[in-house]
mmCIF file of C-alpha atoms and ligand atoms in Angstrom:
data_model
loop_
_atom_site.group_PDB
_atom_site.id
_atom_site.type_symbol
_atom_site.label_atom_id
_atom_site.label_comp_id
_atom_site.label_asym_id
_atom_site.label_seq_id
_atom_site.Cartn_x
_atom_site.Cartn_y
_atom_site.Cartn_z
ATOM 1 C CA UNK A 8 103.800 49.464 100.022
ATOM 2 C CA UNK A 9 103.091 45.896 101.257
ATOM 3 C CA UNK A 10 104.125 46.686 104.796
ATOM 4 C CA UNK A 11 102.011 49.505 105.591
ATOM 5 C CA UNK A 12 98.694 49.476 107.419
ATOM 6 C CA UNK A 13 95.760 49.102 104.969
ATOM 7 C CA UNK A 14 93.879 52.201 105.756
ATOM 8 C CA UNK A 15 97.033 54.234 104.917
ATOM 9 C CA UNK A 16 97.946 52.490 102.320
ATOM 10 C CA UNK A 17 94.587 53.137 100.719
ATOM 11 C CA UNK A 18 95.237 56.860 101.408
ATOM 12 C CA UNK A 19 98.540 56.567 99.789
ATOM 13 C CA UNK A 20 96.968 54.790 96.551
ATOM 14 C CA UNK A 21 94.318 57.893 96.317
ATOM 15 C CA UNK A 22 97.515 60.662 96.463
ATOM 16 C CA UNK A 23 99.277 58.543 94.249
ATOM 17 C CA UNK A 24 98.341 59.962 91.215
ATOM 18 C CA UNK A 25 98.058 63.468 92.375
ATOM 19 C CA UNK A 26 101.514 63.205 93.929
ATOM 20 C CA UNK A 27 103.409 62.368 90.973
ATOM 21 C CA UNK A 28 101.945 65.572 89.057
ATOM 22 C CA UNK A 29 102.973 67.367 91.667
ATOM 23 C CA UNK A 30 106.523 66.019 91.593
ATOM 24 C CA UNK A 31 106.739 66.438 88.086
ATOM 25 C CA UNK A 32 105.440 70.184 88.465
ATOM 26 C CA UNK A 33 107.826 71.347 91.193
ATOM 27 C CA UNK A 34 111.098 71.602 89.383
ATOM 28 C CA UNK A 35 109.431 74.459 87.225
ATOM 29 C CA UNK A 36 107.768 76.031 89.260
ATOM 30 C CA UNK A 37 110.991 76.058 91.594
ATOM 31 C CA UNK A 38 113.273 77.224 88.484
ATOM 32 C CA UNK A 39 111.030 79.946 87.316
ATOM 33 C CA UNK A 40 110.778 81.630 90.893
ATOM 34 C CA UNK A 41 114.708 81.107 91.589
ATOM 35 C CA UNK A 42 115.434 82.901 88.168
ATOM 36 C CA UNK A 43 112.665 85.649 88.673
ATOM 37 C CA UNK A 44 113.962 86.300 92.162
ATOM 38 C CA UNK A 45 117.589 85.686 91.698
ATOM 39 C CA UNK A 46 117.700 83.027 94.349
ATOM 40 C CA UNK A 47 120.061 80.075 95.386
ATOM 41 C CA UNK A 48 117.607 77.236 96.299
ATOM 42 C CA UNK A 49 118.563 75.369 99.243
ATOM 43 C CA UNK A 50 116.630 72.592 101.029
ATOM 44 C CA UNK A 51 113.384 71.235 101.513
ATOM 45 C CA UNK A 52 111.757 72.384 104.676
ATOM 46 C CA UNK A 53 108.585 71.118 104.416
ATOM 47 C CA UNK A 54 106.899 69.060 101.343
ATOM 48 C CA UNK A 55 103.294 67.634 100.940
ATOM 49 C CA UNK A 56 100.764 66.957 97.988
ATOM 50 C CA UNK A 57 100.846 70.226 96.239
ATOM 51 C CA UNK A 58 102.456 72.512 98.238
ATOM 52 C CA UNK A 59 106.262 72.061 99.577
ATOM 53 C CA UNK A 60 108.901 74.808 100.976
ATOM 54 C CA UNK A 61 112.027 75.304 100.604
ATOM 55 C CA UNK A 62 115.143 77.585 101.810
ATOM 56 C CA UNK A 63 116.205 79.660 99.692
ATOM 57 C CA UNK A 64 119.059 82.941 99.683
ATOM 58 C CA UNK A 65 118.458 86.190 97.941
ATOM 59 C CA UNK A 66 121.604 88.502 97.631
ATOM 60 C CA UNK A 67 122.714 86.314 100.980
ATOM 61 C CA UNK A 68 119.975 86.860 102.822
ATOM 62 C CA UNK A 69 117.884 83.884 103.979
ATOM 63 C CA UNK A 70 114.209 83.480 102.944
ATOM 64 C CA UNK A 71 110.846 81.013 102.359
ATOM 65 C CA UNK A 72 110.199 80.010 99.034
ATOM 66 C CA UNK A 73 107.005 78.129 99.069
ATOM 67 C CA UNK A 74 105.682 76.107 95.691
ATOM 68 C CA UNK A 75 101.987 75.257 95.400
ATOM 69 C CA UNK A 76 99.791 74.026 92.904
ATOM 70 C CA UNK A 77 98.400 77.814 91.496
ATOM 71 C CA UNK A 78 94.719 78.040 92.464
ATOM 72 C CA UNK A 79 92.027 80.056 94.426
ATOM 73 C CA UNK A 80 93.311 78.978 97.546
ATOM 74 C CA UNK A 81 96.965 79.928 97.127
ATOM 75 C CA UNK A 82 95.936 83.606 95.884
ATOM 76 C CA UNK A 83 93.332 83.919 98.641
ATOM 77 C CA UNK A 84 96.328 82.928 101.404
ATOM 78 C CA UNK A 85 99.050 84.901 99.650
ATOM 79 C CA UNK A 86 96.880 87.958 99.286
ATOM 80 C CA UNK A 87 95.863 87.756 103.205
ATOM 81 C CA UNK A 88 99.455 87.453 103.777
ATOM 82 C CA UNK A 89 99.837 90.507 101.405
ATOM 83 C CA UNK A 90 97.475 92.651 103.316
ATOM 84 C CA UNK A 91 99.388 92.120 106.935
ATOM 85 C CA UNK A 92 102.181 93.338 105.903
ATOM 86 C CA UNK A 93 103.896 91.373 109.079
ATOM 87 C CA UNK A 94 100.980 92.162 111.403
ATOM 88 C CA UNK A 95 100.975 88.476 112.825
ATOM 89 C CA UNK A 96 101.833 86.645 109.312
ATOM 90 C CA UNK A 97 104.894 86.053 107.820
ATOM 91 C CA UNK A 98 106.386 88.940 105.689
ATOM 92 C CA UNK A 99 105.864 88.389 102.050
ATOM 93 C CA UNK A 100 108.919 89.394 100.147
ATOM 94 C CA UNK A 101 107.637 88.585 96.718
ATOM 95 C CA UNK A 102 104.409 86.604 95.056
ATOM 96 C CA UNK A 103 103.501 85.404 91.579
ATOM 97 C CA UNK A 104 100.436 83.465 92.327
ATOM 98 C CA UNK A 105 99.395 82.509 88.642
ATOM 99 C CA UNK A 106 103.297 80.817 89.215
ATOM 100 C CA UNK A 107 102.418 79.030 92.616
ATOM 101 C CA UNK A 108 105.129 80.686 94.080
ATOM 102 C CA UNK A 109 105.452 83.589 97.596
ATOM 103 C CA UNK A 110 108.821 84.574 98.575
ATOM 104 C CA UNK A 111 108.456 85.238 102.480
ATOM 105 C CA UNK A 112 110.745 86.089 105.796
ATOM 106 C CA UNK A 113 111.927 82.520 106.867
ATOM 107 C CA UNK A 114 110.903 81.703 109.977
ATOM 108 C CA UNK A 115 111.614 79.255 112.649
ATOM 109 C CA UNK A 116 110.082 76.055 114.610
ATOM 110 C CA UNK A 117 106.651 75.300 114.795
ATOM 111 C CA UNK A 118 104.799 76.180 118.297
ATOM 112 C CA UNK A 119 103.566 73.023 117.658
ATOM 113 C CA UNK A 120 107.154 71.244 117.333
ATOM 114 C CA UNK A 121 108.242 73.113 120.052
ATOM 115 C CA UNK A 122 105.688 71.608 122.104
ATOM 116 C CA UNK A 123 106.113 68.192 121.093
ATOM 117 C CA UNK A 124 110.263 68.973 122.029
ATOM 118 C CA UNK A 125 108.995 70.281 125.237
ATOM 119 C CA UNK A 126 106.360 68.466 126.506
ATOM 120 C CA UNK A 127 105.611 65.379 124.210
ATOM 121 C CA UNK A 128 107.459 62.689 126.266
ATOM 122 C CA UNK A 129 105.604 64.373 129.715
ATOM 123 C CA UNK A 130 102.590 62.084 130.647
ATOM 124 C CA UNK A 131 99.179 64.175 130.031
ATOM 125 C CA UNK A 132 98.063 63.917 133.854
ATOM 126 C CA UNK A 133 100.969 65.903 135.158
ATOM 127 C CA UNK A 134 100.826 68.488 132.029
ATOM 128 C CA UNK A 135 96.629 68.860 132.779
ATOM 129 C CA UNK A 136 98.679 70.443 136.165
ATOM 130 C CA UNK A 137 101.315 72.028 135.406
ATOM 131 C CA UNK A 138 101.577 75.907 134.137
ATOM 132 C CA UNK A 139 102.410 74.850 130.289
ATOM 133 C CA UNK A 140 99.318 74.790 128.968
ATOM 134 C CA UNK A 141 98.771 79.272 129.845
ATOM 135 C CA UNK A 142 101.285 80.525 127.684
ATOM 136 C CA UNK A 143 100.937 78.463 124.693
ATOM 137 C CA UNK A 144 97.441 79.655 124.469
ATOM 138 C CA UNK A 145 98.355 83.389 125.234
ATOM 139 C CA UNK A 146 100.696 82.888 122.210
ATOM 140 C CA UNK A 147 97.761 82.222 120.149
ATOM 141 C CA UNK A 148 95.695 85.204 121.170
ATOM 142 C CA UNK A 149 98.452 87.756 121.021
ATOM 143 C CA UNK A 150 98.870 86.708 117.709
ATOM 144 C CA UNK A 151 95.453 85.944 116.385
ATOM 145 C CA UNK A 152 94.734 89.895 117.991
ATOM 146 C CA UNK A 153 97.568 91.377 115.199
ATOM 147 C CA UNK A 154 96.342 89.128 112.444
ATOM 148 C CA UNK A 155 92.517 90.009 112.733
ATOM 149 C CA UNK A 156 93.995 93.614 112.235
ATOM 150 C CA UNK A 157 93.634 92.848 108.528
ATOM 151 C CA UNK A 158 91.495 95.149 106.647
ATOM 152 C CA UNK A 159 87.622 93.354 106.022
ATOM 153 C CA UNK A 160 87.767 93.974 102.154
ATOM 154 C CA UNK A 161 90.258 91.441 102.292
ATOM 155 C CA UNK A 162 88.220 88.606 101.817
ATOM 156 C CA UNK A 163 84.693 88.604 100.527
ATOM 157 C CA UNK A 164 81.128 89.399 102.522
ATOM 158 C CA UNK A 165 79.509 86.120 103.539
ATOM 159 C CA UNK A 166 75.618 85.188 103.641
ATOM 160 C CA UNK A 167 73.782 82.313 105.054
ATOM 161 C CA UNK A 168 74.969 79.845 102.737
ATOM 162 C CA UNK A 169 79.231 80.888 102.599
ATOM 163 C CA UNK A 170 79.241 81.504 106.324
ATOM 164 C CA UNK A 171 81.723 79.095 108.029
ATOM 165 C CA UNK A 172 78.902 77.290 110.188
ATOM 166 C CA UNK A 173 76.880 76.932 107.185
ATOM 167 C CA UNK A 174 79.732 75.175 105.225
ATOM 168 C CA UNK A 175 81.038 73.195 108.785
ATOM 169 C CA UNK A 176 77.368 71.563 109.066
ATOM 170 C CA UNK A 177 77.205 70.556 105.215
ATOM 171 C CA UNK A 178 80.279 69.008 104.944
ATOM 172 C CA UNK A 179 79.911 66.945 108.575
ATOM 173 C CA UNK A 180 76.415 65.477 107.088
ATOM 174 C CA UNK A 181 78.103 64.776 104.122
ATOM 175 C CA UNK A 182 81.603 62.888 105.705
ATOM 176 C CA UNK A 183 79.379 61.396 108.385
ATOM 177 C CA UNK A 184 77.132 59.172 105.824
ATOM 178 C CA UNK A 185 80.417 57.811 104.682
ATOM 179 C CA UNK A 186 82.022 56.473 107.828
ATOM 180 C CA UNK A 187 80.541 53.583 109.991
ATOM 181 C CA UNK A 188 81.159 55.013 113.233
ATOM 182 C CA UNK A 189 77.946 55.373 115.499
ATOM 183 C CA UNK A 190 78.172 58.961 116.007
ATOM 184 C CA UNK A 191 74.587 60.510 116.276
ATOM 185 C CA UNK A 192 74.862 61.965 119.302
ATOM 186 C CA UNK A 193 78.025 63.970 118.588
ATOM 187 C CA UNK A 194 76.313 65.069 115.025
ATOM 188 C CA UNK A 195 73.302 65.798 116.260
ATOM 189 C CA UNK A 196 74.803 68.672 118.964
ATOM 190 C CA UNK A 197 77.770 69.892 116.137
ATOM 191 C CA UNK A 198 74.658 70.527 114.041
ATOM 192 C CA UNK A 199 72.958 72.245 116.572
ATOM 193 C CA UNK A 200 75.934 73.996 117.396
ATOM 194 C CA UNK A 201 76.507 75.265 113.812
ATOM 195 C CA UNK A 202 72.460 76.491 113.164
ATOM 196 C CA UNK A 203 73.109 78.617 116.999
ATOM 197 C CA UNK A 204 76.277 80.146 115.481
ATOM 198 C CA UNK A 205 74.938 80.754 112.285
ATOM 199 C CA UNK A 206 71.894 82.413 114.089
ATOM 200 C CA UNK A 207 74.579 84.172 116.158
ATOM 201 C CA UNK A 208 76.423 85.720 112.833
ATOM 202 C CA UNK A 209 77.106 89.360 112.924
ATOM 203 C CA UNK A 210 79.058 91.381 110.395
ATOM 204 C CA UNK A 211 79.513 93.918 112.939
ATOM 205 C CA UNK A 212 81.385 92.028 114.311
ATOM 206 C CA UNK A 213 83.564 89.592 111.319
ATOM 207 C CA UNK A 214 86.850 90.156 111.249
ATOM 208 C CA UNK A 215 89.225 88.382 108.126
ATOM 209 C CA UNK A 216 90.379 84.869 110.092
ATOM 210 C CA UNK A 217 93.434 83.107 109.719
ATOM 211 C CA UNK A 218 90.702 79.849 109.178
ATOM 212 C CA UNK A 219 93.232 77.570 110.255
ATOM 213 C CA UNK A 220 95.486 78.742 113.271
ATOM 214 C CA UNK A 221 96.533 75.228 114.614
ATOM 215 C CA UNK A 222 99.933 75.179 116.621
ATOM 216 C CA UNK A 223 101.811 73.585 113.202
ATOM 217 C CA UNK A 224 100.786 77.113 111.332
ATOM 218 C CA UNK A 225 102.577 79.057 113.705
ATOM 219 C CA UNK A 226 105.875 79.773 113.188
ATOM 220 C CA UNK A 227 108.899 81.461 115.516
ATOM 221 C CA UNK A 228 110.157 84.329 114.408
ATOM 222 C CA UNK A 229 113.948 84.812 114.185
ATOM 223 C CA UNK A 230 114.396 88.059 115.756
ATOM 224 C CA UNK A 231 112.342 90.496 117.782
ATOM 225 C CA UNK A 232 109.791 91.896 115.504
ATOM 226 C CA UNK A 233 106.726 94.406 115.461
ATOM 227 C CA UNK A 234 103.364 92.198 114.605
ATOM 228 C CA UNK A 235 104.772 89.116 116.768
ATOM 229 C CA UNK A 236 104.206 90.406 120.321
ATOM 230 C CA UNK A 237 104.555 87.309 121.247
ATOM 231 C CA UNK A 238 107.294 86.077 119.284
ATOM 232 C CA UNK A 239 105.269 83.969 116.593
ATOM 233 C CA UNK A 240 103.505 84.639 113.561
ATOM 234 C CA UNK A 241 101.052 82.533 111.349
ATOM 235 C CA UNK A 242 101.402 81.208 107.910
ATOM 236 C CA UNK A 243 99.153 78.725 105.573
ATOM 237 C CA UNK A 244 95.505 81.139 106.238
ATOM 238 C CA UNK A 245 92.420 80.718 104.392
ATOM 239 C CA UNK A 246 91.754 84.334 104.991
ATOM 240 C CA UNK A 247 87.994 84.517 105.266
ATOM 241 C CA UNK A 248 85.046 86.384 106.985
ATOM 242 C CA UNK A 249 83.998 85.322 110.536
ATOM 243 C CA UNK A 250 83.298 86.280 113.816
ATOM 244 C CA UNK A 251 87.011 85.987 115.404
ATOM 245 C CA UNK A 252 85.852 83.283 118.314
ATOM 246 C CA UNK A 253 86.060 80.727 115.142
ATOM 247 C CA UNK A 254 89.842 81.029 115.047
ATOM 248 C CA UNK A 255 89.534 80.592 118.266
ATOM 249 C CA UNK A 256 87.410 77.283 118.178
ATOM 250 C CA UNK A 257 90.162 76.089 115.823
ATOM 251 C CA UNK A 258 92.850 76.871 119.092
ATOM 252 C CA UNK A 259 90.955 74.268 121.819
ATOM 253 C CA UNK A 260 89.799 71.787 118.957
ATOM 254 C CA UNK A 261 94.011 70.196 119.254
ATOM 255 C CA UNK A 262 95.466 68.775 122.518
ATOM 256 C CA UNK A 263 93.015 65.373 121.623
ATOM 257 C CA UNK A 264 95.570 63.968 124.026
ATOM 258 C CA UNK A 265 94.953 66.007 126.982
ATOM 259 C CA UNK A 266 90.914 66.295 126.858
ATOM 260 C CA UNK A 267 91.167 61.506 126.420
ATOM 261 C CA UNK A 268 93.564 62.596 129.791
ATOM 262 C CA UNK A 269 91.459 64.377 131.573
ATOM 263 C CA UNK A 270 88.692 63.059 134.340
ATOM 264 C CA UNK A 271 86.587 66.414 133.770
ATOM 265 C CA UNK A 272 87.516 67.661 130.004
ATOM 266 C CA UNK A 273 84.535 70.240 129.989
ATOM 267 C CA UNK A 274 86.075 71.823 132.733
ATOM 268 C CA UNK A 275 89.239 72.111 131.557
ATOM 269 C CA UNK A 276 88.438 73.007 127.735
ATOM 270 C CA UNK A 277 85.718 75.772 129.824
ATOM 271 C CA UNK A 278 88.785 77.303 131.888
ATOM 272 C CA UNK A 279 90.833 77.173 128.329
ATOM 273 C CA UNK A 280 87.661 78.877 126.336
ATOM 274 C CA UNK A 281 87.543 81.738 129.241
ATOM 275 C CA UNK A 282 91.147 82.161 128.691
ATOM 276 C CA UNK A 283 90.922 83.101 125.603
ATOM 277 C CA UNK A 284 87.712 84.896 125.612
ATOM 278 C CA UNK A 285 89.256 86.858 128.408
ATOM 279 C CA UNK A 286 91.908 87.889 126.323
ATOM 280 C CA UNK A 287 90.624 88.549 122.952
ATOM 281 C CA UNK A 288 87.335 89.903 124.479
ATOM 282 C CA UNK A 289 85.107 87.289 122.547
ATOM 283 C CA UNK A 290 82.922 84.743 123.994
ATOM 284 C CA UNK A 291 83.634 81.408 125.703
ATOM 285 C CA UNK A 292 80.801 79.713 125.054
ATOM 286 C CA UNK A 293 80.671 80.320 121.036
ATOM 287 C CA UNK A 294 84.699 79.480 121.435
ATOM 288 C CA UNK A 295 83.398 76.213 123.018
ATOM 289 C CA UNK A 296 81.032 75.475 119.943
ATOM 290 C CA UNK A 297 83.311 76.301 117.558
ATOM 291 C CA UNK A 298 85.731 74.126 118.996
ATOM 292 C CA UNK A 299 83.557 71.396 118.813
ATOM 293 C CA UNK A 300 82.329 71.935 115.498
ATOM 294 C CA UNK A 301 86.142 71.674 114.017
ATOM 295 C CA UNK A 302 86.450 68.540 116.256
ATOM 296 C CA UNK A 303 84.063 66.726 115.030
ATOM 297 C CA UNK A 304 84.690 68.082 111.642
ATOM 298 C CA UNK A 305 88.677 67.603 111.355
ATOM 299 C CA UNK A 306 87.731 63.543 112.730
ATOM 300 C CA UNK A 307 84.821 62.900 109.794
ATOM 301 C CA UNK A 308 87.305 64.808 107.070
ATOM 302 C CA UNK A 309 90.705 62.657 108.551
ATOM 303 C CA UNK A 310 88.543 59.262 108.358
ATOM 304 C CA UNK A 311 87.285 60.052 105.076
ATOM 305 C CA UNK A 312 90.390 61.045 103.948
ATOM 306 C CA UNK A 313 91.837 57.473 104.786
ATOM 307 C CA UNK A 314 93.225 58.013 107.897
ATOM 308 C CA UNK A 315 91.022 56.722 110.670
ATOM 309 C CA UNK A 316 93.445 56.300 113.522
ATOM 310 C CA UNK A 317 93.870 60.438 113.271
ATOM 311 C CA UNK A 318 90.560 61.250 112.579
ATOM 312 C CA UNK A 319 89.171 58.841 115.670
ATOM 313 C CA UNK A 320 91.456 60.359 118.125
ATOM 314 C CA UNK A 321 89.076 63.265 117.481
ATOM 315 C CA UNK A 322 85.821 61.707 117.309
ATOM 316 C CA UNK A 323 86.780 59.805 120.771
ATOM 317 C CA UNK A 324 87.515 63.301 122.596
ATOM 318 C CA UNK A 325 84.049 65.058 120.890
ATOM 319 C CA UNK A 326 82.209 61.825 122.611
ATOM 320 C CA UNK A 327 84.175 62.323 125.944
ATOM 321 C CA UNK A 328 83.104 66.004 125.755
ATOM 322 C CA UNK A 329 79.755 65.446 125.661
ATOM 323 C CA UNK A 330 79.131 61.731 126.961
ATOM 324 C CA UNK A 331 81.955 61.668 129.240
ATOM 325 C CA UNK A 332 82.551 58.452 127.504
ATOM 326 C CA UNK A 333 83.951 57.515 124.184
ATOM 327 C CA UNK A 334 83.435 54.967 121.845
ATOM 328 C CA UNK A 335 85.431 51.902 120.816
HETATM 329 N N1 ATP B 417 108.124 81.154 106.131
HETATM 330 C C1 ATP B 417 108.500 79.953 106.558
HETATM 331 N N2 ATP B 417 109.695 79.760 107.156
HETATM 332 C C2 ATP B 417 110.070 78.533 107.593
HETATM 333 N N3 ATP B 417 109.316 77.425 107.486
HETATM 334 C C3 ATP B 417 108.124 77.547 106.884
HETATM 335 C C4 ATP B 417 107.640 78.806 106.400
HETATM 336 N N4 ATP B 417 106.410 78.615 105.874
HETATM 337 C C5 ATP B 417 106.135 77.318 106.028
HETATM 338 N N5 ATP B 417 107.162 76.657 106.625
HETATM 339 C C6 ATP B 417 107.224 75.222 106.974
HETATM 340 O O1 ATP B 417 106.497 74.490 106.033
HETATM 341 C C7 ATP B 417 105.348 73.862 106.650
HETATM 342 C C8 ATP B 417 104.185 73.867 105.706
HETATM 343 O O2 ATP B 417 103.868 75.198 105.405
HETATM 344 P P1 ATP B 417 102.378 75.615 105.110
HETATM 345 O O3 ATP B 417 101.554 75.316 106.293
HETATM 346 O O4 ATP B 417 102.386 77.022 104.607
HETATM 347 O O5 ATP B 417 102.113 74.639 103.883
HETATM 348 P P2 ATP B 417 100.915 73.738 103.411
HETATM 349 O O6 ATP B 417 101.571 72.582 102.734
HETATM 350 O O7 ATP B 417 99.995 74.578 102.636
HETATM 351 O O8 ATP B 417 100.131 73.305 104.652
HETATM 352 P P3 ATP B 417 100.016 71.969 105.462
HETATM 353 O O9 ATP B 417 101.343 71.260 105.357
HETATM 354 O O10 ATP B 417 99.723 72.539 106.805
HETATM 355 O O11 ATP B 417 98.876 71.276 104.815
HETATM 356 C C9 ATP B 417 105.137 74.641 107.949
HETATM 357 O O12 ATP B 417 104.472 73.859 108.922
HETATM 358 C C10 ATP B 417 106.562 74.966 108.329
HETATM 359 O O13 ATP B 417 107.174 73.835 108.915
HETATM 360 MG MG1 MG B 418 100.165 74.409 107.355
#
């Protein structure tokens, strides 16, 4: 590993152990779940610490098999995926979750590779004017609208403590003690953001969220289906209780790129918030603090997890947000 950078190589060193438990897992895991479900195992489509998917066939017909270390997490997201039955998730086809394994509908590219395809070689000042930036949004609302369809006794009631702004301001205060970056100004207003949308939490109003709806969790669909009006549906959720403008937060906390870009990024993640307010009939401005909240809390979690050059690209845009400057 001598020629990579040291903070990644540190990174690296910490997976190391975990990785090769993994690796050693996998083949079981994989065997038991192709002889269950009968299925010839083809390639790897995607493959990280704990979790990897693969192609598979069943009778000829293609399908996801996705592996993962059996846990809390992996039943939670299976049984969210469980309970759309399609309705903006992948169709599950088959699950064994004290196995690790979910036989689902195999989907297609990424919105988020099909951006970078698109768009990633197009310098950020003449995307900030061009007409791209609409309809990749709109693909997230129409398809965060069929997923919060899910029925609440999905996931479990939240209090004070378990709500997501409760657990977003802990675990900034806790990653920001352990990174030297001179932050306090972009601490102090995600804290203050979290205690207003904490204040703000209704039940009335919860809904079961995806918890993660980034543009790399949602998938293409192969054919015209019903539950992806707009031709996408999500995968990987943490299925929990919130009030829906959180997923939405999690929407305008990417594009790091365009907000560095931009001369005026508050007005441009504004007009992006009333977007999607405007179409989900939520509210920009708790969009707005939710999507600062996961900004600043994606950056902390990326540096501490060894990977500063991420997690600053992050920090940098929650500074230019609110200082209209940005550090280093
Ligand atoms: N049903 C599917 N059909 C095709 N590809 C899929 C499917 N599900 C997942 N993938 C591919 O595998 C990748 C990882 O899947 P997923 O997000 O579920 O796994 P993860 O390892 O838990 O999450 P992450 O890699 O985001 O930490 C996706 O980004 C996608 O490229
Ligand atoms: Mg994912």
């Amino acid at each position: 590993m001598s020629d990579v950078m040291p903070p990644l190589r540190s990174h690296l060193m910490t997976l190391e152990p975990r990785w090769r438990e993994w690796v050693d897992t996998l083949p079981a895991l994989r065997d038991r779940a192709a002889d269950t479900w009968d299925l010839e195992v083809g390639p790897f489509l995607s493959q990280s610490v704990g979790s990897a998917v693969l192609s598979v066939t069943r009778r000829g017909r293609p399908a996801a098999l996705k592996l993962f270390t059996p846990d809390e997490h992996f039943t939670r997201q299976v049984g969210t995926m469980e309970a759309a039955r399609g309705r903006g998730y992948a169709h599950v086809y088959e699950s064994d979750v004290d196995h690790g394994a979910v036989l689902m509908e195999l989907l297609g590219r990424s919105a988020d590779e099909e951006w970078r395809v698109n768009y990633g070689n197009v310098p950020a000042e003449l995307l900030l004017d061009s007409l791209a930036i609409e309809p990749m949004l709109h693909a997230r609302t129409q398809t965060l609208i069929e997923a919060w369809t899910l029925p609440l006794d999905v996931a479990p009631e939240v209090d004070e403590k378990t709500h997501r702004a409760a657990q977003l301001a802990e675990q900034i205060e806790y990653w920001y003690r352990d990174t030297s970056i001179e932050l306090d100004a972009v601490v102090k207003r995600a804290l203050l953001f979290a205690e207003q949308r904490l204040q703000a939490r209704n039940p009335d109003r919860q809904v079961v969220c995806h918890g993660d709806p980034h543009s790399g969790n949602l998938l293409a669909v192969t054919s015209p289906r019903p539950g992806a009006p707009a031709g996408y549906v999500w995968v990987d959720p943490d299925g929990f209780r919130c009030e829906p403008d959180f997923d939405l937060g999690v929407a305008v906390r990417e594009s790091n790129r365009l907000v560095l870009s931009s001369e005026d990024p508050v007005v441009m993640l504004r007009a992006w918030c009333a977007q999607l307010a405007g179409e989900t009939g939520t509210d920009a401005e708790a969009i707005w603090q939710w999507g600062f909240l996961e900004r600043v809390a994606n950056g902390l979690y990326l540096c501490h997890r060894g990977m500063p050059e991420q997690g600053e690209q992050f920090l940098k845009a929650a500074d230019w947000l609110i200082s209209r400057r940005s550090f280093g």
